[in-house]
């Protein structure tokens, strides 16, 4: 009876470990791939569908296995090992094939087939054990899935990253397996021991190899990585390079900040960008005879927009709402960023709030003369909600009657027609107009970065400002900011929380423009991949 109880415990535990490791592969691959390539809901949905399909295939294939404890243990070993290798396999695949989505789905399918065989094999081994029943097995497997998910999300992902979490789950599962088998006095065959040793030996060195392999192209381009960190929200990378003969600043040392592989700023051109998003709206407020005093920055954790605003006479206070504390810490402590932002975040006029802007803007009762919105482009659903009509409606409620809003609006030009505005700024302009504001798209001629200027004041004329202002002399500010009143707009939809069409529009644009300076996976690979 005692031996029987041990076998029942052994079967239940092996089933839980195997199912949990398989489910963990699905979680790791979904998170890694979605973070790397901004394919959030779409990939999660397809990935989960493939995993369940593979579970069904594994259940059918389990009939080919004789119901033996050694086979079940071997399945658990294989699942644990595959979990440890999953992120390394994806890194190698991205290096070898760039964005080969089928590799990610293959990784999940392998885990699903193996995991699908675990439960029927467990039931086959314990068919004469009255303590073993299907309902309890399902309950424990589902409970394990919840436990693995909570540990993954709140305990492992931030300190260890995707690769470290994969290895941690792998080695924990293998240790639990061996401890359980030895603790219950189960005899292990030589072949199983060999499999366990291989499963222990391979994941860590192969993970290191894949990470180094995928990062080689960065060195080939001559960029030096000054800072690289996977925060809870994004991969932050700061690079240093020397401009080549073909660049606008040959021989000049340049620094670039990337968030999830998308360029946030380059030291060679960021002054133009921040003049257009910060200084020009302040000039518009002066032109409108209502100079700005109280300022709100949503995003802008690098401190560069705050730097520009602090240099403008009359600015009294700046509230800055930034989601990622790692970005603020970098801006406050890194010598290069402090050099560029002139230690703006230490200025007593700047109040930094680590908050989600979407929820914070609905709570605050403050009113501002100027609101600067500097979020990354809406390349996924989480970001696209920050460009939604519902969000802009809340922002307008916090704006003084004669105040101005400036919005980072992605790339300016349509890729097929340079005389047409791209779908991203056109969609943002239409969305903020839909909630009761007047809005205009303008851009930097050098880098074609688009912005949207908005106000509720019906007396403000963007055309008059562009023609008469000494700041915006004529059509363009000496090549710094340009407003094209006759530019064509593509058909666009209002970006609401129910639809979020800007996410799909942004992904379409960046995929077609890959390698043009906005998106660097094709040349840098692992440097910007999630840790």
Short mmCIF file of C-alpha atoms in Angstrom, two decimals:
data_model
loop_
_atom_site.label_atom_id
_atom_site.label_comp_id
_atom_site.label_asym_id
_atom_site.label_seq_id
_atom_site.Cartn_x
_atom_site.Cartn_y
_atom_site.Cartn_z
CA UNK A 1 0.00 0.00 0.00
CA UNK A 2 2.85 2.34 0.81
CA UNK A 3 4.53 1.68 -2.52
CA UNK A 4 1.20 2.23 -4.23
CA UNK A 5 0.78 5.63 -2.61
CA UNK A 6 4.29 6.55 -3.72
CA UNK A 7 3.49 5.63 -7.30
CA UNK A 8 0.25 7.65 -7.21
CA UNK A 9 2.14 10.68 -5.93
CA UNK A 10 4.82 10.09 -8.54
CA UNK A 11 2.32 9.97 -11.39
CA UNK A 12 0.43 13.06 -10.28
CA UNK A 13 3.65 15.03 -9.82
CA UNK A 14 5.19 13.97 -13.12
CA UNK A 15 2.00 14.98 -14.90
CA UNK A 16 2.03 18.39 -13.22
CA UNK A 17 5.73 19.00 -14.02
CA UNK A 18 5.35 17.92 -17.63
CA UNK A 19 2.18 19.89 -18.27
CA UNK A 20 3.58 22.95 -16.50
CA UNK A 21 6.82 22.89 -18.50
CA UNK A 22 4.88 22.56 -21.74
CA UNK A 23 2.58 25.43 -20.87
CA UNK A 24 5.62 27.47 -19.87
CA UNK A 25 7.08 27.10 -23.35
CA UNK A 26 3.88 28.55 -24.78
CA UNK A 27 4.07 31.48 -22.34
CA UNK A 28 7.76 32.15 -23.01
CA UNK A 29 7.45 32.01 -26.79
CA UNK A 30 4.32 34.18 -26.84
CA UNK A 31 5.86 36.83 -24.61
CA UNK A 32 9.25 36.85 -26.30
CA UNK A 33 7.92 36.97 -29.85
CA UNK A 34 5.21 39.52 -29.11
CA UNK A 35 7.65 41.81 -27.30
CA UNK A 36 10.26 41.49 -30.02
CA UNK A 37 8.00 42.09 -33.01
CA UNK A 38 4.96 43.89 -31.51
CA UNK A 39 2.61 41.10 -32.55
CA UNK A 40 0.67 41.08 -29.32
CA UNK A 41 -2.93 39.86 -29.64
CA UNK A 42 -2.50 38.41 -33.14
CA UNK A 43 0.45 36.23 -32.27
CA UNK A 44 -0.86 35.29 -28.83
CA UNK A 45 -4.08 34.05 -30.43
CA UNK A 46 -2.39 32.06 -33.20
CA UNK A 47 0.22 30.74 -30.81
CA UNK A 48 -2.38 29.50 -28.33
CA UNK A 49 -4.38 27.88 -31.14
CA UNK A 50 -1.31 26.01 -32.35
CA UNK A 51 -0.51 24.90 -28.81
CA UNK A 52 -3.98 23.41 -28.29
CA UNK A 53 -3.84 21.76 -31.72
CA UNK A 54 -0.48 20.26 -30.82
CA UNK A 55 -1.91 19.04 -27.49
CA UNK A 56 -4.55 17.14 -29.43
CA UNK A 57 -1.96 15.66 -31.77
CA UNK A 58 0.16 14.64 -28.80
CA UNK A 59 -2.83 12.95 -27.20
CA UNK A 60 -3.38 10.89 -30.35
CA UNK A 61 0.31 10.03 -30.73
CA UNK A 62 0.48 8.87 -27.11
CA UNK A 63 -1.23 5.66 -28.26
CA UNK A 64 2.04 4.70 -29.92
CA UNK A 65 3.82 4.65 -26.55
CA UNK A 66 3.67 1.74 -24.17
CA UNK A 67 2.32 3.01 -20.81
CA UNK A 68 5.54 2.72 -18.80
CA UNK A 69 6.88 4.97 -16.08
CA UNK A 70 10.19 5.32 -17.93
CA UNK A 71 8.37 6.72 -20.97
CA UNK A 72 6.52 9.26 -18.85
CA UNK A 73 9.75 10.31 -17.14
CA UNK A 74 11.43 10.64 -20.54
CA UNK A 75 8.60 12.90 -21.73
CA UNK A 76 9.03 15.14 -18.70
CA UNK A 77 12.79 15.29 -19.30
CA UNK A 78 12.20 16.23 -22.95
CA UNK A 79 9.66 18.93 -22.02
CA UNK A 80 11.96 20.40 -19.37
CA UNK A 81 14.90 20.44 -21.76
CA UNK A 82 12.82 21.96 -24.58
CA UNK A 83 11.68 24.68 -22.21
CA UNK A 84 15.31 25.53 -21.46
CA UNK A 85 16.19 25.55 -25.16
CA UNK A 86 13.12 27.42 -26.44
CA UNK A 87 14.44 31.00 -26.25
CA UNK A 88 17.86 29.94 -27.57
CA UNK A 89 16.11 28.28 -30.52
CA UNK A 90 14.15 31.46 -31.24
CA UNK A 91 17.27 33.62 -31.04
CA UNK A 92 19.06 31.34 -33.49
CA UNK A 93 16.03 31.38 -35.78
CA UNK A 94 15.86 35.18 -35.80
CA UNK A 95 19.58 35.34 -36.58
CA UNK A 96 19.31 32.76 -39.35
CA UNK A 97 15.95 33.68 -40.91
CA UNK A 98 15.18 37.18 -39.51
CA UNK A 99 11.45 37.14 -38.63
CA UNK A 100 10.50 33.50 -39.21
CA UNK A 101 7.19 33.29 -37.36
CA UNK A 102 6.84 29.62 -38.27
CA UNK A 103 9.86 28.86 -36.06
CA UNK A 104 8.04 30.30 -33.05
CA UNK A 105 4.95 28.27 -33.86
CA UNK A 106 7.12 25.16 -34.33
CA UNK A 107 8.64 25.71 -30.88
CA UNK A 108 5.18 25.83 -29.35
CA UNK A 109 3.97 22.85 -31.40
CA UNK A 110 6.83 20.64 -30.19
CA UNK A 111 5.98 21.50 -26.58
CA UNK A 112 2.28 20.90 -27.23
CA UNK A 113 2.83 17.46 -28.80
CA UNK A 114 5.03 16.35 -25.89
CA UNK A 115 2.68 17.81 -23.26
CA UNK A 116 -0.35 16.29 -24.97
CA UNK A 117 1.06 12.82 -24.48
CA UNK A 118 1.66 13.29 -20.74
CA UNK A 119 -1.89 12.97 -19.42
CA UNK A 120 -3.05 9.88 -21.41
CA UNK A 121 0.26 8.16 -20.66
CA UNK A 122 -0.20 8.93 -16.95
CA UNK A 123 -3.70 7.45 -17.01
CA UNK A 124 -2.46 4.39 -18.88
CA UNK A 125 0.24 3.71 -16.30
CA UNK A 126 -2.17 4.15 -13.39
CA UNK A 127 -5.21 2.46 -14.94
CA UNK A 128 -5.42 0.04 -11.99
CA UNK A 129 -4.84 2.74 -9.37
CA UNK A 130 -8.15 3.80 -7.83
CA UNK A 131 -6.50 6.93 -6.39
CA UNK A 132 -5.74 8.21 -9.88
CA UNK A 133 -8.63 9.84 -11.76
CA UNK A 134 -8.99 12.11 -14.76
CA UNK A 135 -10.79 14.93 -12.97
CA UNK A 136 -8.08 15.30 -10.36
CA UNK A 137 -5.36 15.17 -13.04
CA UNK A 138 -7.05 17.95 -15.02
CA UNK A 139 -7.50 20.04 -11.88
CA UNK A 140 -3.85 19.69 -10.87
CA UNK A 141 -2.61 20.41 -14.39
CA UNK A 142 -4.74 23.55 -14.62
CA UNK A 143 -3.59 24.58 -11.15
CA UNK A 144 0.01 24.10 -12.27
CA UNK A 145 -0.63 26.29 -15.32
CA UNK A 146 -1.91 29.10 -13.07
CA UNK A 147 1.03 28.71 -10.68
CA UNK A 148 3.58 28.72 -13.51
CA UNK A 149 1.91 31.80 -15.02
CA UNK A 150 1.98 33.77 -11.75
CA UNK A 151 5.58 32.80 -11.00
CA UNK A 152 6.58 33.66 -14.58
CA UNK A 153 4.86 37.05 -14.60
CA UNK A 154 5.59 38.34 -11.12
CA UNK A 155 8.60 36.36 -9.93
CA UNK A 156 10.96 35.47 -12.77
CA UNK A 157 10.48 37.59 -15.88
CA UNK A 158 11.89 40.92 -14.68
CA UNK A 159 14.97 39.69 -12.81
CA UNK A 160 15.81 36.82 -15.18
CA UNK A 161 14.31 37.78 -18.54
CA UNK A 162 12.86 35.28 -20.99
CA UNK A 163 16.09 33.34 -21.46
CA UNK A 164 16.87 33.16 -17.76
CA UNK A 165 13.31 32.15 -16.94
CA UNK A 166 13.43 29.36 -19.52
CA UNK A 167 16.61 28.00 -17.93
CA UNK A 168 15.26 28.37 -14.40
CA UNK A 169 12.09 26.40 -15.21
CA UNK A 170 14.13 23.78 -17.06
CA UNK A 171 16.54 23.10 -14.21
CA UNK A 172 13.87 23.31 -11.52
CA UNK A 173 11.77 20.74 -13.38
CA UNK A 174 14.72 18.41 -13.88
CA UNK A 175 15.76 18.72 -10.23
CA UNK A 176 12.20 18.02 -9.06
CA UNK A 177 12.01 15.02 -11.38
CA UNK A 178 15.26 13.45 -10.15
CA UNK A 179 14.45 14.20 -6.49
CA UNK A 180 11.01 12.65 -6.88
CA UNK A 181 12.28 9.51 -8.61
CA UNK A 182 15.05 8.97 -6.07
CA UNK A 183 12.80 9.87 -3.13
CA UNK A 184 10.22 7.27 -4.09
CA UNK A 185 12.87 4.62 -4.68
CA UNK A 186 12.13 4.42 -8.41
CA UNK A 187 14.88 2.74 -10.38
CA UNK A 188 16.18 4.72 -13.32
CA UNK A 189 17.43 3.09 -16.50
CA UNK A 190 20.83 4.02 -17.90
CA UNK A 191 19.23 5.55 -20.98
CA UNK A 192 17.06 7.79 -18.81
CA UNK A 193 20.07 8.90 -16.80
CA UNK A 194 21.88 9.73 -20.04
CA UNK A 195 18.84 11.73 -21.19
CA UNK A 196 18.76 13.66 -17.93
CA UNK A 197 22.47 14.45 -18.16
CA UNK A 198 22.05 15.70 -21.72
CA UNK A 199 19.02 17.76 -20.69
CA UNK A 200 21.09 19.35 -17.90
CA UNK A 201 24.19 19.93 -20.01
CA UNK A 202 22.76 21.47 -23.18
CA UNK A 203 20.41 24.41 -22.39
CA UNK A 204 22.80 26.80 -20.63
CA UNK A 205 25.75 26.72 -23.09
CA UNK A 206 23.42 26.73 -26.09
CA UNK A 207 21.57 29.74 -24.64
CA UNK A 208 24.86 31.63 -24.28
CA UNK A 209 25.89 30.63 -27.80
CA UNK A 210 22.59 31.77 -29.32
CA UNK A 211 22.70 35.11 -27.50
CA UNK A 212 26.26 35.84 -28.62
CA UNK A 213 25.58 34.63 -32.15
CA UNK A 214 22.56 36.84 -32.58
CA UNK A 215 24.41 39.91 -31.32
CA UNK A 216 27.38 39.67 -33.69
CA UNK A 217 25.93 41.96 -36.40
CA UNK A 218 25.85 44.91 -33.99
CA UNK A 219 29.63 44.86 -33.72
CA UNK A 220 29.89 44.52 -37.46
CA UNK A 221 28.08 47.84 -37.84
CA UNK A 222 30.55 49.50 -35.49
CA UNK A 223 28.10 50.31 -32.71
CA UNK A 224 29.21 50.02 -29.11
CA UNK A 225 26.56 49.04 -26.57
CA UNK A 226 26.82 51.44 -23.62
CA UNK A 227 23.70 50.25 -21.82
CA UNK A 228 21.30 47.38 -22.28
CA UNK A 229 18.50 46.46 -19.91
CA UNK A 230 15.24 44.57 -20.12
CA UNK A 231 12.84 46.44 -17.87
CA UNK A 232 9.38 45.23 -16.97
CA UNK A 233 8.02 47.23 -19.92
CA UNK A 234 10.64 47.35 -22.67
CA UNK A 235 14.18 46.61 -23.82
CA UNK A 236 16.29 49.75 -23.37
CA UNK A 237 19.52 50.01 -25.38
CA UNK A 238 21.94 52.94 -25.58
CA UNK A 239 24.58 52.77 -28.32
CA UNK A 240 27.63 54.78 -29.33
CA UNK A 241 28.91 54.97 -32.90
CA UNK A 242 31.03 57.15 -35.17
CA UNK A 243 29.35 58.57 -38.24
CA UNK A 244 30.64 57.07 -41.47
CA UNK A 245 31.47 58.93 -44.71
CA UNK A 246 27.86 58.53 -45.91
CA UNK A 247 26.29 59.98 -42.75
CA UNK A 248 25.29 63.60 -42.18
CA UNK A 249 27.92 63.87 -39.41
CA UNK A 250 30.97 61.92 -40.65
CA UNK A 251 33.54 61.22 -37.96
CA UNK A 252 31.29 62.54 -35.17
CA UNK A 253 30.53 60.35 -32.15
CA UNK A 254 26.79 59.78 -31.92
CA UNK A 255 24.59 58.19 -29.30
CA UNK A 256 21.26 56.54 -29.94
CA UNK A 257 18.59 55.28 -27.59
CA UNK A 258 16.35 52.40 -28.66
CA UNK A 259 13.19 51.10 -27.02
CA UNK A 260 12.24 47.59 -28.14
CA UNK A 261 14.34 48.05 -31.26
CA UNK A 262 12.76 51.33 -32.34
CA UNK A 263 14.90 54.45 -32.25
CA UNK A 264 13.87 56.88 -29.51
CA UNK A 265 16.50 59.52 -30.22
CA UNK A 266 19.80 60.01 -31.99
CA UNK A 267 22.15 62.68 -30.66
CA UNK A 268 22.78 63.92 -34.20
CA UNK A 269 19.18 64.98 -34.78
CA UNK A 270 17.31 64.95 -31.47
CA UNK A 271 17.60 68.74 -31.11
CA UNK A 272 15.43 69.19 -34.21
CA UNK A 273 12.89 66.67 -32.97
CA UNK A 274 12.60 68.22 -29.53
CA UNK A 275 12.45 71.76 -30.91
CA UNK A 276 9.43 70.76 -32.99
CA UNK A 277 7.59 68.89 -30.26
CA UNK A 278 8.42 71.28 -27.38
CA UNK A 279 9.49 74.74 -28.55
CA UNK A 280 7.13 75.19 -31.50
CA UNK A 281 3.92 74.69 -29.46
CA UNK A 282 5.23 77.16 -26.87
CA UNK A 283 5.76 79.63 -29.71
CA UNK A 284 2.21 78.96 -30.88
CA UNK A 285 0.92 79.78 -27.39
CA UNK A 286 2.82 83.07 -27.40
CA UNK A 287 1.54 83.85 -30.89
CA UNK A 288 -1.95 83.19 -29.55
CA UNK A 289 -1.25 85.65 -26.70
CA UNK A 290 -1.59 83.02 -23.97
CA UNK A 291 1.97 82.05 -22.97
CA UNK A 292 2.30 78.64 -21.34
CA UNK A 293 3.28 78.42 -17.68
CA UNK A 294 2.17 75.00 -16.45
CA UNK A 295 3.34 72.04 -18.56
CA UNK A 296 2.54 68.34 -18.57
CA UNK A 297 4.80 65.81 -20.33
CA UNK A 298 3.35 62.35 -20.92
CA UNK A 299 6.24 60.00 -21.66
CA UNK A 300 9.55 61.71 -22.42
CA UNK A 301 11.45 59.73 -19.77
CA UNK A 302 14.81 60.57 -21.36
CA UNK A 303 14.43 64.15 -20.08
CA UNK A 304 15.20 65.81 -23.43
CA UNK A 305 11.81 67.49 -23.88
CA UNK A 306 12.01 68.75 -20.28
CA UNK A 307 15.47 70.15 -21.06
CA UNK A 308 14.08 72.29 -23.87
CA UNK A 309 11.11 73.51 -21.88
CA UNK A 310 13.19 74.47 -18.85
CA UNK A 311 15.21 76.83 -21.05
CA UNK A 312 12.09 78.77 -22.09
CA UNK A 313 11.29 81.89 -20.00
CA UNK A 314 7.91 81.77 -18.30
CA UNK A 315 7.70 78.00 -17.76
CA UNK A 316 6.97 77.60 -14.05
CA UNK A 317 6.25 73.90 -13.46
CA UNK A 318 6.58 70.65 -15.42
CA UNK A 319 4.81 67.47 -14.39
CA UNK A 320 6.25 64.44 -16.20
CA UNK A 321 4.34 61.14 -16.19
CA UNK A 322 6.53 58.18 -17.21
CA UNK A 323 5.56 54.51 -16.95
CA UNK A 324 9.01 52.91 -16.81
CA UNK A 325 11.15 53.70 -13.74
CA UNK A 326 14.15 52.12 -15.48
CA UNK A 327 14.00 54.82 -18.17
CA UNK A 328 13.87 57.59 -15.58
CA UNK A 329 16.74 56.05 -13.64
CA UNK A 330 18.83 55.88 -16.81
CA UNK A 331 18.09 59.53 -17.62
CA UNK A 332 19.02 60.59 -14.10
CA UNK A 333 22.23 58.59 -13.69
CA UNK A 334 23.87 57.75 -17.02
CA UNK A 335 26.60 60.30 -17.84
CA UNK A 336 25.72 60.46 -21.53
CA UNK A 337 22.01 61.01 -20.99
CA UNK A 338 22.65 63.53 -18.25
CA UNK A 339 24.93 65.36 -20.66
CA UNK A 340 22.21 65.51 -23.29
CA UNK A 341 19.28 66.32 -20.98
CA UNK A 342 21.40 68.74 -18.92
CA UNK A 343 20.30 67.03 -15.74
CA UNK A 344 16.76 68.26 -16.38
CA UNK A 345 15.10 65.69 -14.14
CA UNK A 346 16.95 67.10 -11.12
CA UNK A 347 15.51 70.58 -11.67
CA UNK A 348 13.10 71.52 -8.82
CA UNK A 349 10.53 72.69 -11.37
CA UNK A 350 10.22 69.12 -12.71
CA UNK A 351 7.95 66.71 -10.86
CA UNK A 352 8.43 63.13 -12.10
CA UNK A 353 5.53 60.72 -11.56
CA UNK A 354 6.01 56.99 -12.22
CA UNK A 355 2.51 56.23 -13.43
CA UNK A 356 0.52 54.79 -16.31
CA UNK A 357 -0.50 57.94 -18.19
CA UNK A 358 -3.75 56.35 -19.36
CA UNK A 359 -5.07 55.92 -15.82
CA UNK A 360 -3.31 58.92 -14.28
CA UNK A 361 -4.84 61.45 -16.68
CA UNK A 362 -8.29 60.33 -15.56
CA UNK A 363 -7.46 60.84 -11.88
CA UNK A 364 -5.67 64.14 -11.84
CA UNK A 365 -7.54 67.38 -11.34
CA UNK A 366 -4.70 69.60 -12.58
CA UNK A 367 -5.03 71.90 -15.57
CA UNK A 368 -2.15 72.66 -17.93
CA UNK A 369 -1.36 75.31 -20.54
CA UNK A 370 0.67 72.89 -22.64
CA UNK A 371 0.56 69.09 -22.76
CA UNK A 372 3.38 67.31 -24.60
CA UNK A 373 2.68 63.67 -25.52
CA UNK A 374 5.85 61.79 -26.40
CA UNK A 375 4.99 58.08 -26.51
CA UNK A 376 6.55 55.50 -28.82
CA UNK A 377 4.59 54.93 -32.03
CA UNK A 378 1.40 52.87 -31.64
CA UNK A 379 3.00 49.65 -32.89
CA UNK A 380 1.00 47.40 -30.58
CA UNK A 381 -2.36 47.48 -28.84
CA UNK A 382 -0.95 48.55 -25.47
CA UNK A 383 0.62 51.64 -27.05
CA UNK A 384 -2.27 52.29 -29.45
CA UNK A 385 -4.63 52.90 -26.51
CA UNK A 386 -2.49 55.97 -25.69
CA UNK A 387 -3.48 57.37 -29.11
CA UNK A 388 -7.18 56.62 -28.70
CA UNK A 389 -10.11 59.02 -28.79
CA UNK A 390 -10.96 58.09 -25.21
CA UNK A 391 -7.46 59.03 -24.04
CA UNK A 392 -7.39 62.30 -25.99
CA UNK A 393 -10.78 63.22 -24.53
CA UNK A 394 -9.28 62.91 -21.03
CA UNK A 395 -6.24 64.93 -22.09
CA UNK A 396 -8.43 67.75 -23.44
CA UNK A 397 -10.26 67.90 -20.09
CA UNK A 398 -6.93 68.77 -18.46
CA UNK A 399 -6.06 71.48 -21.01
CA UNK A 400 -6.71 75.16 -20.35
CA UNK A 401 -9.15 76.85 -22.81
CA UNK A 402 -6.33 78.45 -24.84
CA UNK A 403 -3.79 75.68 -24.26
CA UNK A 404 -1.94 73.53 -26.79
CA UNK A 405 -1.13 69.84 -27.17
CA UNK A 406 1.73 68.41 -29.20
CA UNK A 407 1.83 64.71 -30.04
CA UNK A 408 4.64 62.52 -31.38
CA UNK A 409 2.96 61.07 -34.47
CA UNK A 410 5.46 58.67 -36.05
CA UNK A 411 6.71 58.91 -39.65
CA UNK A 412 5.36 61.75 -41.81
CA UNK A 413 5.52 60.51 -45.40
CA UNK A 414 3.45 57.80 -47.05
CA UNK A 415 5.88 55.21 -48.43
CA UNK A 416 4.23 55.17 -51.86
CA UNK A 417 3.51 58.87 -52.25
CA UNK A 418 5.84 61.47 -50.72
CA UNK A 419 3.18 64.11 -51.25
CA UNK A 420 0.79 62.27 -48.94
CA UNK A 421 0.87 62.12 -45.15
CA UNK A 422 1.41 58.62 -43.71
CA UNK A 423 -1.51 56.79 -42.12
CA UNK A 424 -0.22 57.15 -38.54
CA UNK A 425 -0.20 60.99 -38.25
CA UNK A 426 -3.34 61.20 -40.39
CA UNK A 427 -5.11 58.81 -38.02
CA UNK A 428 -3.94 60.71 -34.95
CA UNK A 429 -5.06 64.04 -36.45
CA UNK A 430 -8.49 62.63 -37.29
CA UNK A 431 -8.86 61.03 -33.85
CA UNK A 432 -8.12 64.16 -31.86
CA UNK A 433 -10.36 66.21 -34.15
CA UNK A 434 -13.15 63.71 -33.42
CA UNK A 435 -13.08 64.61 -29.71
CA UNK A 436 -13.48 68.34 -30.25
CA UNK A 437 -10.03 69.78 -30.92
CA UNK A 438 -8.52 71.56 -33.90
CA UNK A 439 -5.44 69.71 -35.13
CA UNK A 440 -2.65 70.05 -37.70
CA UNK A 441 0.18 67.75 -38.79
CA UNK A 442 3.70 69.17 -39.14
CA UNK A 443 7.12 67.51 -39.40
CA UNK A 444 10.91 67.76 -39.44
CA UNK A 445 12.18 67.82 -43.04
CA UNK A 446 15.47 66.12 -42.16
CA UNK A 447 14.15 62.96 -40.49
CA UNK A 448 10.48 63.23 -41.52
CA UNK A 449 9.30 62.86 -37.91
CA UNK A 450 5.64 63.84 -37.72
CA UNK A 451 3.84 65.73 -34.95
CA UNK A 452 0.28 66.85 -34.36
CA UNK A 453 -0.45 70.26 -32.84
CA UNK A 454 -3.90 70.58 -31.28
CA UNK A 455 -5.95 73.14 -29.38
CA UNK A 456 -9.56 73.80 -28.43
CA UNK A 457 -9.17 77.51 -29.15
CA UNK A 458 -11.18 78.35 -32.31
CA UNK A 459 -9.35 81.66 -32.69
CA UNK A 460 -5.97 80.05 -33.35
CA UNK A 461 -4.97 79.84 -37.02
CA UNK A 462 -2.16 77.44 -37.91
CA UNK A 463 -1.90 79.09 -41.33
CA UNK A 464 -1.48 82.55 -39.81
CA UNK A 465 1.01 81.21 -37.28
CA UNK A 466 3.04 79.59 -40.05
CA UNK A 467 3.09 82.74 -42.16
CA UNK A 468 3.42 85.52 -39.60
CA UNK A 469 5.28 84.14 -36.62
CA UNK A 470 8.91 85.19 -36.29
CA UNK A 471 9.53 81.69 -34.89
CA UNK A 472 7.92 79.84 -37.79
CA UNK A 473 8.92 82.19 -40.58
CA UNK A 474 6.94 81.31 -43.66
CA UNK A 475 6.20 77.72 -44.57
CA UNK A 476 9.14 76.24 -42.71
CA UNK A 477 11.32 77.12 -39.78
CA UNK A 478 14.59 77.30 -41.70
CA UNK A 479 14.36 73.58 -42.41
CA UNK A 480 13.60 72.62 -38.79
CA UNK A 481 9.79 72.29 -38.72
CA UNK A 482 7.51 72.29 -41.75
CA UNK A 483 3.76 72.66 -42.09
CA UNK A 484 2.19 71.68 -45.44
CA UNK A 485 -1.37 72.92 -45.41
CA UNK A 486 -2.22 71.25 -48.73
CA UNK A 487 -0.72 67.82 -47.99
CA UNK A 488 -2.94 64.90 -49.00
CA UNK A 489 -4.37 62.61 -46.33
CA UNK A 490 -4.97 58.90 -46.81
CA UNK A 491 -8.31 57.39 -45.75
CA UNK A 492 -8.09 56.81 -42.00
CA UNK A 493 -10.25 55.68 -39.11
CA UNK A 494 -10.79 57.18 -35.69
CA UNK A 495 -8.62 55.25 -33.25
CA UNK A 496 -10.97 54.07 -30.48
CA UNK A 497 -10.40 51.53 -27.73
CA UNK A 498 -12.87 49.20 -29.43
CA UNK A 499 -10.96 49.07 -32.72
CA UNK A 500 -7.40 50.52 -32.35
CA UNK A 501 -6.69 50.58 -36.10
CA UNK A 502 -3.52 52.62 -35.54
CA UNK A 503 -1.72 49.51 -34.24
CA UNK A 504 -2.16 47.69 -37.54
CA UNK A 505 -1.33 50.84 -39.51
CA UNK A 506 1.91 51.39 -37.59
CA UNK A 507 3.04 47.79 -38.01
CA UNK A 508 2.35 47.94 -41.75
CA UNK A 509 4.43 51.09 -42.12
CA UNK A 510 7.40 49.87 -40.07
CA UNK A 511 7.51 46.46 -41.71
CA UNK A 512 7.71 48.05 -45.14
CA UNK A 513 10.32 50.57 -43.96
CA UNK A 514 12.49 48.03 -42.12
CA UNK A 515 16.18 48.86 -42.35
CA UNK A 516 15.53 52.52 -43.17
CA UNK A 517 16.59 53.78 -39.75
CA UNK A 518 13.40 53.30 -37.76
CA UNK A 519 13.58 49.57 -37.12
CA UNK A 520 16.80 47.57 -36.87
CA UNK A 521 16.09 43.89 -36.36
CA UNK A 522 17.40 43.02 -39.81
CA UNK A 523 20.86 44.35 -38.93
CA UNK A 524 21.19 44.21 -35.15
CA UNK A 525 19.21 41.08 -34.27
CA UNK A 526 19.83 40.09 -30.66
CA UNK A 527 20.91 43.50 -29.40
CA UNK A 528 17.29 44.59 -29.30
CA UNK A 529 15.66 41.26 -28.62
CA UNK A 530 14.12 40.87 -25.17
CA UNK A 531 16.44 39.35 -22.58
#
